[in-house]
Coordinates of C-alpha atoms in Angstrom, one line a residue:
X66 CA -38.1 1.2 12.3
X67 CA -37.1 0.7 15.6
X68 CA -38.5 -1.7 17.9
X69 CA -39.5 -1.0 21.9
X70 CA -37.2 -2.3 24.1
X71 CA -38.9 -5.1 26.3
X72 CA -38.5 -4.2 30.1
X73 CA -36.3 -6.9 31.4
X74 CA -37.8 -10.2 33.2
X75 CA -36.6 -8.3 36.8
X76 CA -38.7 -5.7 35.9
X77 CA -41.5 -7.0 34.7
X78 CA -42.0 -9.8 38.1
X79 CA -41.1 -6.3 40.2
X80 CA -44.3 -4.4 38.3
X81 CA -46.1 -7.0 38.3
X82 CA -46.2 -7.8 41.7
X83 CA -46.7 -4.2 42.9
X84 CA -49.2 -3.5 40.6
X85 CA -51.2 -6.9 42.0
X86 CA -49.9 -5.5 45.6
X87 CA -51.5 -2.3 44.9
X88 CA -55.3 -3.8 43.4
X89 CA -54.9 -5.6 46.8
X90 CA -54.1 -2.3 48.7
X91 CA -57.1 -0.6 46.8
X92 CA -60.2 -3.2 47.5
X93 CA -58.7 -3.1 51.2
X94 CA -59.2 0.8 50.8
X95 CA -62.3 0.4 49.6
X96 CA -63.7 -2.4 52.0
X97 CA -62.4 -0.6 55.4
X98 CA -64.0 2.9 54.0
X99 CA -67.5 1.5 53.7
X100 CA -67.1 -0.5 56.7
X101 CA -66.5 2.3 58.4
X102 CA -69.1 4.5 56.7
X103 CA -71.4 1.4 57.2
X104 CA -71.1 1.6 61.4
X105 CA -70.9 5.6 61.5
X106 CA -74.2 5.2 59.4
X107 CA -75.5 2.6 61.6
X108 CA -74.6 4.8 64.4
X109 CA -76.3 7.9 63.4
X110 CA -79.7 6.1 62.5
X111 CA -79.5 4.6 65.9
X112 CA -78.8 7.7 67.8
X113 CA -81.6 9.3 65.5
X114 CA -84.2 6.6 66.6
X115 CA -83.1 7.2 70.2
X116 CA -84.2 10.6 69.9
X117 CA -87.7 10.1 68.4
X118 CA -88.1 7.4 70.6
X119 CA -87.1 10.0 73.6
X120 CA -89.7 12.8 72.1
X121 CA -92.3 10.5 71.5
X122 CA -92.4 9.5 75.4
X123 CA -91.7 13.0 76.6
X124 CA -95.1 13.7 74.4
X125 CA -96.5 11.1 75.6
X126 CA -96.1 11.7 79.4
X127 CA -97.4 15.6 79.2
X128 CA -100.7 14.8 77.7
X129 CA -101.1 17.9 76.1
X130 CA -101.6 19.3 72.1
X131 CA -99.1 18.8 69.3
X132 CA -98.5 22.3 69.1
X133 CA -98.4 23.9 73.0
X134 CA -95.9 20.6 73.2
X135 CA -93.4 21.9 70.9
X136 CA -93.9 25.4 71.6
X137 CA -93.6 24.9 75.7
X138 CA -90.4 26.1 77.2
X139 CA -90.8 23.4 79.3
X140 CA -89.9 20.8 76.2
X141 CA -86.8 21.5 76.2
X142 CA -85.9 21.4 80.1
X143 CA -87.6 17.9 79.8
X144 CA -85.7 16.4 77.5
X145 CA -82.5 17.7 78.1
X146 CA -81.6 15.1 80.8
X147 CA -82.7 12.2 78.5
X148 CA -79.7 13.5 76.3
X149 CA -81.8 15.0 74.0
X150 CA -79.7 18.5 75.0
X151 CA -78.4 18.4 71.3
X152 CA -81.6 20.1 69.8
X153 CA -80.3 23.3 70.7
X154 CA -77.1 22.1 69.3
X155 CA -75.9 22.2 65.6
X156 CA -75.5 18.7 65.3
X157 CA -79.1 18.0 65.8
X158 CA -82.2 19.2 64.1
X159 CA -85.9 18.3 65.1
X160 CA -88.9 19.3 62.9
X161 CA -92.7 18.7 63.5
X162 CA -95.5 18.9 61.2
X163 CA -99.7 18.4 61.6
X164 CA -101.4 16.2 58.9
X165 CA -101.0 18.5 56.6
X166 CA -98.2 18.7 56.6
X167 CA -97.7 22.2 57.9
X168 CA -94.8 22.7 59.6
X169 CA -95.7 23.4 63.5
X170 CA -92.1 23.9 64.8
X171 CA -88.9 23.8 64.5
X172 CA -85.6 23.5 66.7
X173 CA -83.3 26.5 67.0
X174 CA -80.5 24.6 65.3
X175 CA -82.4 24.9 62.0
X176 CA -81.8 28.5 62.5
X177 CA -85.1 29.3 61.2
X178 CA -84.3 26.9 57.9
X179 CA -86.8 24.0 57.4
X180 CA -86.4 20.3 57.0
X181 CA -87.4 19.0 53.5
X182 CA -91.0 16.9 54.0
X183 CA -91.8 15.4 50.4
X184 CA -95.3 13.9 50.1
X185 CA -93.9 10.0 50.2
X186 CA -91.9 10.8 53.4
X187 CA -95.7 12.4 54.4
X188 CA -97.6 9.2 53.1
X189 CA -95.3 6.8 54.9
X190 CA -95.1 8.8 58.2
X191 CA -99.2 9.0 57.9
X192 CA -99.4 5.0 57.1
X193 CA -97.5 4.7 60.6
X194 CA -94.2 4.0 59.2
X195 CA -90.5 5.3 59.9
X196 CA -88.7 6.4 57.1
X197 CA -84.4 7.2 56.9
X198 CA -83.4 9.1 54.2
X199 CA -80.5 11.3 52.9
X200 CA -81.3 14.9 52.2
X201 CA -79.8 18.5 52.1
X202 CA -80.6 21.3 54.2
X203 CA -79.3 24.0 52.2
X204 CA -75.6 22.9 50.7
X205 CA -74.9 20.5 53.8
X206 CA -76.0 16.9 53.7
X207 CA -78.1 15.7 56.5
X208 CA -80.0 12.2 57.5
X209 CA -83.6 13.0 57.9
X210 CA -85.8 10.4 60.3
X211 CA -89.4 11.1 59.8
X212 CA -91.7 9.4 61.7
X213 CA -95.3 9.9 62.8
X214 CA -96.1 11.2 66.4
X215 CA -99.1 9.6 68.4
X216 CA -101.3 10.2 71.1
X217 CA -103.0 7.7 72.5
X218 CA -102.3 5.6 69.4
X219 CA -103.6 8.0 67.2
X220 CA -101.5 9.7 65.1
X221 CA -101.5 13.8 65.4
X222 CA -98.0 14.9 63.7
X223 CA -95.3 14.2 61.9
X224 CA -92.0 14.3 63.8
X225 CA -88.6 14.7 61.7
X226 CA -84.9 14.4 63.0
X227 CA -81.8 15.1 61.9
X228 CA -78.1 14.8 62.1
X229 CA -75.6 16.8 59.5
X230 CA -73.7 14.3 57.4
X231 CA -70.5 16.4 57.5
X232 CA -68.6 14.7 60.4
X233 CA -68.9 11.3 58.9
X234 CA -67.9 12.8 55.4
X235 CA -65.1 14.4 57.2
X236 CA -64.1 10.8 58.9
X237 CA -64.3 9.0 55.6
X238 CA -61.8 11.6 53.9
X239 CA -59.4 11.6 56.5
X240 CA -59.3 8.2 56.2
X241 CA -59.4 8.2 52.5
X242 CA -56.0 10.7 52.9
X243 CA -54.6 8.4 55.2
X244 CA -55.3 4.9 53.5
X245 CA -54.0 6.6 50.4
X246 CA -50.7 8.1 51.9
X247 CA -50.1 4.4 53.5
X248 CA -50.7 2.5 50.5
X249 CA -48.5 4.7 48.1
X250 CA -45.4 4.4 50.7
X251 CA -46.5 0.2 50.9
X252 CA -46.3 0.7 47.0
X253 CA -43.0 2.2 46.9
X254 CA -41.6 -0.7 49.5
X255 CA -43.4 -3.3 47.2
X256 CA -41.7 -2.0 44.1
X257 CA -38.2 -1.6 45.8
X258 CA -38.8 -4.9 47.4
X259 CA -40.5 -7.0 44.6
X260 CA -37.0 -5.5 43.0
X261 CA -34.9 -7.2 45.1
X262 CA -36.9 -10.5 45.5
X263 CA -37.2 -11.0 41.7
X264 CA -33.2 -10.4 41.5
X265 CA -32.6 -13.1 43.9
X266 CA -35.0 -15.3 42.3
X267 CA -33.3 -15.2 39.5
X268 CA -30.1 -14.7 40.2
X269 CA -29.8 -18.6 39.4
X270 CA -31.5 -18.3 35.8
X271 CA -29.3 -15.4 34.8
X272 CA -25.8 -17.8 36.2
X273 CA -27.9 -20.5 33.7
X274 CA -28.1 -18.1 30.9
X275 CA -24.4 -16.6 31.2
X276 CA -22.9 -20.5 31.4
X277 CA -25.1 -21.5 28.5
X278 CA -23.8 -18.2 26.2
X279 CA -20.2 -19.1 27.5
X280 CA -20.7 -22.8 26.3
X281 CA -22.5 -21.3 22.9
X282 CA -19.1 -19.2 22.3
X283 CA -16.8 -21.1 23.7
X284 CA -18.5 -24.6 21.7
X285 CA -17.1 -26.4 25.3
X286 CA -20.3 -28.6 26.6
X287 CA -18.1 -30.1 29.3
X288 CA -18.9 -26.8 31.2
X289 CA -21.8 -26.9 33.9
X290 CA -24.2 -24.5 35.8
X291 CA -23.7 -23.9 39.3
X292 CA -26.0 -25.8 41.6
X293 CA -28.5 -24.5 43.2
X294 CA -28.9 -26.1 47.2
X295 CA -32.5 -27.4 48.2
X296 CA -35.0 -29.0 46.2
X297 CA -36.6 -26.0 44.6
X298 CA -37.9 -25.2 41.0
X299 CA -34.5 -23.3 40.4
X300 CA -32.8 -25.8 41.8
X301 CA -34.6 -28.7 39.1
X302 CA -34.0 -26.0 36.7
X303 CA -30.3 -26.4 37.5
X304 CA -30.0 -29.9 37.1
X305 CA -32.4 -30.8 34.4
X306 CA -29.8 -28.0 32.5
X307 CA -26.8 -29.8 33.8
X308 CA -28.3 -33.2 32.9
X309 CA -29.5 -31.9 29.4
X310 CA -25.4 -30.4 28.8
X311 CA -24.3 -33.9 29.9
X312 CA -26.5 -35.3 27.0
X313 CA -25.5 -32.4 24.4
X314 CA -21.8 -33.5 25.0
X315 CA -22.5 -37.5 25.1
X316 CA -25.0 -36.8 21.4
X317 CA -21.8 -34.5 19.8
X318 CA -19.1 -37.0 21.2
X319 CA -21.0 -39.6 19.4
X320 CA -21.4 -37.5 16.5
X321 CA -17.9 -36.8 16.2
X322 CA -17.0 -40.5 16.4
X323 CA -19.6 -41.4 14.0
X324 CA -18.2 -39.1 11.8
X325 CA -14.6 -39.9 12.1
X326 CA -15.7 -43.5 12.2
X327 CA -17.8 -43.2 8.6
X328 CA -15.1 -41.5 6.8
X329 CA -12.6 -44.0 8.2
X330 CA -14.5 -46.6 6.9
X331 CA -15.2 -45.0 3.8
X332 CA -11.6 -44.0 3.0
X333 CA -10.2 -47.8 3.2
X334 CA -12.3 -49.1 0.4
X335 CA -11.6 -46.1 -1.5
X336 CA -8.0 -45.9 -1.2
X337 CA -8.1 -49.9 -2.5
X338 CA -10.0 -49.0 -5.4
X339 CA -7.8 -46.0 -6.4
X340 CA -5.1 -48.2 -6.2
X341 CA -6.5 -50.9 -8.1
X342 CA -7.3 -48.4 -10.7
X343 CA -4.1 -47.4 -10.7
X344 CA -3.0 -50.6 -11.7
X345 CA -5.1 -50.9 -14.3
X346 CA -4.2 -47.6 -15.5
X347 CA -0.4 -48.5 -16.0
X348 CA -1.9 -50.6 -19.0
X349 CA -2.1 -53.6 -16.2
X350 CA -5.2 -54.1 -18.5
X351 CA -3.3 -55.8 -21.2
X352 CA -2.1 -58.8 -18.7
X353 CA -5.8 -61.0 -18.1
X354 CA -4.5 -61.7 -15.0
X355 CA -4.0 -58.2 -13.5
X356 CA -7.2 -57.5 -14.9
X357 CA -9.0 -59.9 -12.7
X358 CA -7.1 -59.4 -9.5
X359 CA -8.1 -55.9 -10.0
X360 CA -11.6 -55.9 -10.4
X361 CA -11.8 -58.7 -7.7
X362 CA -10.7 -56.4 -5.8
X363 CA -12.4 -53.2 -6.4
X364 CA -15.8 -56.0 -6.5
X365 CA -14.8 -56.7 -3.1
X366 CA -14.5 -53.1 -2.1
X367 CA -17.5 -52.0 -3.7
X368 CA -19.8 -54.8 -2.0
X369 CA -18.0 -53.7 1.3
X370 CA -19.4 -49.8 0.6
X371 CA -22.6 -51.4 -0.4
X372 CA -22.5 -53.5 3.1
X373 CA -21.7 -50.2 5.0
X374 CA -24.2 -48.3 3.3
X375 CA -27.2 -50.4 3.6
X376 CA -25.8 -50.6 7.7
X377 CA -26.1 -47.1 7.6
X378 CA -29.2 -46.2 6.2
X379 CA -31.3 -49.1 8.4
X380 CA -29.7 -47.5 11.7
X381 CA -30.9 -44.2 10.5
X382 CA -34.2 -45.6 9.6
X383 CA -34.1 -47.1 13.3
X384 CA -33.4 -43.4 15.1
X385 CA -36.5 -42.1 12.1
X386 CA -38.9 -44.5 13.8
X387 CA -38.9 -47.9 11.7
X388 CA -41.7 -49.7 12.0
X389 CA -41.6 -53.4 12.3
X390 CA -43.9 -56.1 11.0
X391 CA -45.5 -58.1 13.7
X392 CA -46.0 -61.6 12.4
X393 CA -44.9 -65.4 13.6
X394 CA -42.0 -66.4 13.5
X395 CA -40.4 -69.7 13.7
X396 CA -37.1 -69.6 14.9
X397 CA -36.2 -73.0 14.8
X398 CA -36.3 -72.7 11.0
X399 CA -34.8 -68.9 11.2
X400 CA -31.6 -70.7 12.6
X401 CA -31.2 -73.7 9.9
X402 CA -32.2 -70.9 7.2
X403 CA -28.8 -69.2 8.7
X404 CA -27.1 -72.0 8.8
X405 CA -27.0 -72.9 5.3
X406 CA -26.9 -69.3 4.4
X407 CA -23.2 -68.9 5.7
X408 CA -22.6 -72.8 5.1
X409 CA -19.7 -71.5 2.1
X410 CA -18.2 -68.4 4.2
X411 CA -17.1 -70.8 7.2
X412 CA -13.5 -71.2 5.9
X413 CA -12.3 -73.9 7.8
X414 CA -14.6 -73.2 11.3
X415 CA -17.7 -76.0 12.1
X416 CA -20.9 -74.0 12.2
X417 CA -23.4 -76.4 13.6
X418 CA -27.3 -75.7 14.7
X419 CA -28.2 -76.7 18.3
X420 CA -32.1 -76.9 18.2
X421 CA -33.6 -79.3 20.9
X422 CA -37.8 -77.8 19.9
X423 CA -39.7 -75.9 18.1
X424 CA -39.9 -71.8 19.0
X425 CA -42.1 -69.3 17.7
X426 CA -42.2 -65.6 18.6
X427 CA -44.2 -62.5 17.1
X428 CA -41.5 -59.7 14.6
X429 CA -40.1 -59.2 11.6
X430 CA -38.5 -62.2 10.2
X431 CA -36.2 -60.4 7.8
X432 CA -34.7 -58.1 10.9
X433 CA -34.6 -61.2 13.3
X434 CA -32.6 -63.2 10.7
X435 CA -30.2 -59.9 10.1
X436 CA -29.9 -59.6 13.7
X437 CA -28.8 -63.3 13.8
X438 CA -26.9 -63.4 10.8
X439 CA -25.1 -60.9 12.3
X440 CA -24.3 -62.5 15.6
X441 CA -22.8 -65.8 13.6
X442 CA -20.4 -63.9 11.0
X443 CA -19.6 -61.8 13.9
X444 CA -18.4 -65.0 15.6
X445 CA -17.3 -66.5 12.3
X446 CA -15.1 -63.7 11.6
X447 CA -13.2 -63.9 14.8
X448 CA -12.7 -67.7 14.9
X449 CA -9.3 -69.2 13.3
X450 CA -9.8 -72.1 11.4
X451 CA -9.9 -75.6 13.3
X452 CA -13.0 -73.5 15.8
X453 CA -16.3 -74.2 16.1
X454 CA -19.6 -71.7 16.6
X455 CA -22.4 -72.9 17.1
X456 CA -26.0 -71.2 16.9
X457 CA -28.6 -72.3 19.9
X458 CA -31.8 -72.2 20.5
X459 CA -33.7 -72.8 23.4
X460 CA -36.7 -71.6 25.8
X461 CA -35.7 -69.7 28.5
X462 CA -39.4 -69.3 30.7
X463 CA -41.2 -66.8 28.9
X464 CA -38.2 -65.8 26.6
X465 CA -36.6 -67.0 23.3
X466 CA -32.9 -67.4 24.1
X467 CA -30.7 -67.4 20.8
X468 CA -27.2 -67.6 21.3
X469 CA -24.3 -67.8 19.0
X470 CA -20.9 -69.6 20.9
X471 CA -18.1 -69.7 19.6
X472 CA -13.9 -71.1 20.6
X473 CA -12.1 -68.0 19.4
X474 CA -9.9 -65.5 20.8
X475 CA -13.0 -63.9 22.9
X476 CA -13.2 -59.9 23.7
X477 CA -10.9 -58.5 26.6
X478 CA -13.1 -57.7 29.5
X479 CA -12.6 -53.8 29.1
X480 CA -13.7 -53.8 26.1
X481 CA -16.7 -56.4 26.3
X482 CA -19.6 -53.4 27.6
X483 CA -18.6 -51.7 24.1
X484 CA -19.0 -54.2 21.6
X485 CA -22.6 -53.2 20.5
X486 CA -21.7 -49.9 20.1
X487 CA -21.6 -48.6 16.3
X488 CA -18.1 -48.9 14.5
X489 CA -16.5 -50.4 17.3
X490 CA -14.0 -53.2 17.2
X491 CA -12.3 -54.6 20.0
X492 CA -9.6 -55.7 17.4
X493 CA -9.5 -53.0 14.9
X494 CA -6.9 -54.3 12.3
X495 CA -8.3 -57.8 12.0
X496 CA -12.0 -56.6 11.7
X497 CA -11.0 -54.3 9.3
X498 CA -9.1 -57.1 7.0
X499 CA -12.1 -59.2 7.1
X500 CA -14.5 -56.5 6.0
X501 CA -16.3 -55.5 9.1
X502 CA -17.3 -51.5 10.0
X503 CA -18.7 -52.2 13.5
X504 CA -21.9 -52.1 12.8
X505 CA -23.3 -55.3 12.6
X506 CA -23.7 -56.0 16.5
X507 CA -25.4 -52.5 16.5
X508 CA -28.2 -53.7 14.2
X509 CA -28.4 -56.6 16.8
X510 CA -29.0 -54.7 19.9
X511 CA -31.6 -52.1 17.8
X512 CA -33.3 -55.8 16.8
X513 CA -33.9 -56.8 20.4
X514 CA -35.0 -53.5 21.6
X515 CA -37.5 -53.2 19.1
X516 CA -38.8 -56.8 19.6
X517 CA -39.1 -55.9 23.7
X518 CA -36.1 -58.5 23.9
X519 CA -32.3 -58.2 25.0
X520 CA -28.9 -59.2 23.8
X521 CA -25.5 -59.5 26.1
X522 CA -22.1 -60.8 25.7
X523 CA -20.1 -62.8 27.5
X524 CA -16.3 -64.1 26.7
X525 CA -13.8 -65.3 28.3
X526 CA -10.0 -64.4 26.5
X527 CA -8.4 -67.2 24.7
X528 CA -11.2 -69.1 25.2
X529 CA -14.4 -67.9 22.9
X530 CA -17.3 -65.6 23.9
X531 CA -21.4 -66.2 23.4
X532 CA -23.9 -63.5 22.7
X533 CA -27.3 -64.0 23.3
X534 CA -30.4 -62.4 22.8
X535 CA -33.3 -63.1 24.4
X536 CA -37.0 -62.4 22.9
X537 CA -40.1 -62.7 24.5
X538 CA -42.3 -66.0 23.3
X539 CA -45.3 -65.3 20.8
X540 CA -48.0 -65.9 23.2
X541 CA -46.5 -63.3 26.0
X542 CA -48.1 -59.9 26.5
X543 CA -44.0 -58.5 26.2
X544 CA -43.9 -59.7 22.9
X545 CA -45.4 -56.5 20.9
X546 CA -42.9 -55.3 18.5
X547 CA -41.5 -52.0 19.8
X548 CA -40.6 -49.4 16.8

């Protein structure tokens, strides 16, 4: 089955605005045709009163019966210099009736035809009332003005007057023809121009949608849109594209380090433990001593796949949304807890508290102790023997400050605004012998976000570095934890 083609978005804006141009063009049709029908109306009816009006003085000022008035020569001659000349005239019939409605005369226009006189026209012209209506006088149209003739304030007659309708109808379809002719040539120029206005509209969303479908084949997000000048919707269209490529190409950068980074990680460990199994597998089983170096080994290697793993799944926890628990914490005790914790992995380097008062701020105690535990095997790791790091608290205005110091080799300063990204080392063989994927100072810096706090670094080569993280105290509005 095949599917209609949908008309293209060019198109569609081009149609669409000459098809609201044209509803436009059509009430403006219609209001300027029954204006003007209105005022040639309004016209007529007062040229018809002016005529009655005219008749009823003439009538008036000869003082004589309703029938020798209208049947006098002399009527006509009378009235003909008050402009009344026209009831000799087509475009003006005149009619007169007594009570009864018997018809007493009539103009020559009517050409011996009569004016219609229905018994409510009768009734209101007897009541003393002026009636306009629309009638026919054979198969033309007419407007009929009935109303009663006097003498002496007595009503004797009824008068009618009337104009043919055919003039105005005449006007209104000329100028029917002509609004018609002018709006289908302003529809043609609306189309051809709504055209031309829609393809320079989007002339900048089709140069988006060809560099997006060259990026899509080519799989290159370093490419960009041209931009657009001004401060239009195209132009924030422009760079809100250009800004969301430069985001696509940071995200798949990352992704492709991450990747690399992961099965780097991964393959070390595994290439130790296929070794060691190698070992054993050259009946190194039989000597006790092979044995144990082997499975010391692969134990260490195992725990370090164990380390990275666990790493890995709480920073894809953290990008899922963890939430934290919010609950006091004392981390006074947090850093003596630590303390003793990595009291056996020192190896030679002093690990000392430096706790001057008591500190309490509102998180998750088990993620604020990783975070810190962290920070000191971090420092531990990267301290020869003979060093010292020591782990710091103190209260910092409104703010916890925890920092770990240490008097190692310290981080280069090229290298320092990288250190809490994930499986980064600033020195890559010796983090890798000690165990480390890069991802522990990661955790730290997702910690402090989430707890509304901070962490930096500072070093100084040769020398030692401190990191320090900075929460917001318990009884601070900043202290909510932050998933």
């Amino acid at each position: 089955m095949n599917r209609r083609k949908t008309p293209s978005l060019r198109t569609r804006l081009a149609l669409g605005y000459t098809a609201f141009f044209g509803v436009v063009l059509l009430l403006l049709g219609i209001g300027v045709t029954l204006t003007v029908r209105s005022a040639l109306r309004s016209e007529m009816e007062r040229e018809l009163d002016a005529s009655g009006e005219l008749i009823q003085e003439d009538f008036d000022a000869t003082d004589t019966g309703l029938g020798d008035y209208f049947n006098s020569p002399a009527f006509l001659q009378r009235t003909r210099p008050l402009n009344v000349e026209g009831l000799e005239s087509p475009s003006l019939y005149v009619q007169a009736a007594n009570l009864a409605g018997e018809v007493v005369v009539t103009s020559a226009s009517l050409q011996g035809q009569r004016l219609p006189l229905d018994a409510t026209a009768r009734t209101t012209a007897l009541a003393g009332h002026t009636q306009l209506s629309d009638a026919r006088l054979g198969d033309a149209p007419v407007l009929i003005l009935v109303q009663p003739i006097r003498n002496n304030q007595q009503i004797v007659g009824i008068l009618q007057v009337a104009q043919p309708l055919r003039e105005i109808n005449r006007t209104l379809q000329l100028l029917s023809f002509s609004l018609a002719a002018i709006s289908l040539i302003a529809l043609l120029a609306a189309l051809r121009g709504g055209a031309w206005l829609a393809e320079r509209a989007l002339l900048p969303v089709g140069q988006v949608a060809s560099t997006t479908r060259q990026i899509v084949r080519a799989e290159d997000l370093a490419q960009r849109v041209p931009t657009t000048p001004g401060s239009d919707e195209l132009a924030q269209l422009t760079a809100t594209v250009n800004e969301m490529l430069e985001r696509l190409e940071l995200l798949f950068n990352a992704q492709r380090r991450f990747v690399a980074d992961v099965s780097h990680e991964l393959r070390t460990p595994l290439t130790a433990m296929r070794g060691n199994l190698e070992i054993l597998r050259r009946n190194s089983a039989r000597d006790p001593q092979a044995l144990d170096l082997a499975l010391a080994a692969m134990e260490r290697e195992i725990n370090r796949l164990v380390r990275l793993a666990s790493d890995l799944l709480l920073l894809a926890q953290t990008e899922a949304g963890l939430q934290l628990r919010r609950e006091p914490v004392a981390l006074d005790e947090l850093v003596l807890e630590v303390v003793r914790d990595l009291a056996p992995l020192t190896q030679g380097v002093t690990l000392l508290p430096d706790v001057t008062e008591q500190i309490e701020v509102l998180g998750d105690r088990d993620r604020l102790k990783q975070s810190l535990l962290n920070m000191a095997a971090n420092a531990l790791q990267h301290t020869p023997p003979g060093g010292r790091v020591t782990i710091r608290l103190a209260r910092e205005h409104t703010h916890a400050m925890l920092q770990v110091c240490d008097t190692g080799d310290g981080i280069a300063d090229e290298a320092l605004p990288y250190v809490f990204e994930r499986f980064f080392r600033a020195d890559k063989s010796r983090s890798r012998a000690a165990g480390g994927a890069g991802l522990g100072l990661a955790i730290v810096k997702w910690v402090a976000e989430a707890h509304a706090g901070e962490v930096s670094a500072q070093s100084t080569v040769g020398q030692g570095s401190t990191f320090t993280l900075r929460l917001p105290l318990a009884s601070e509005p900043g202290a909510l934890v932050h998933p």
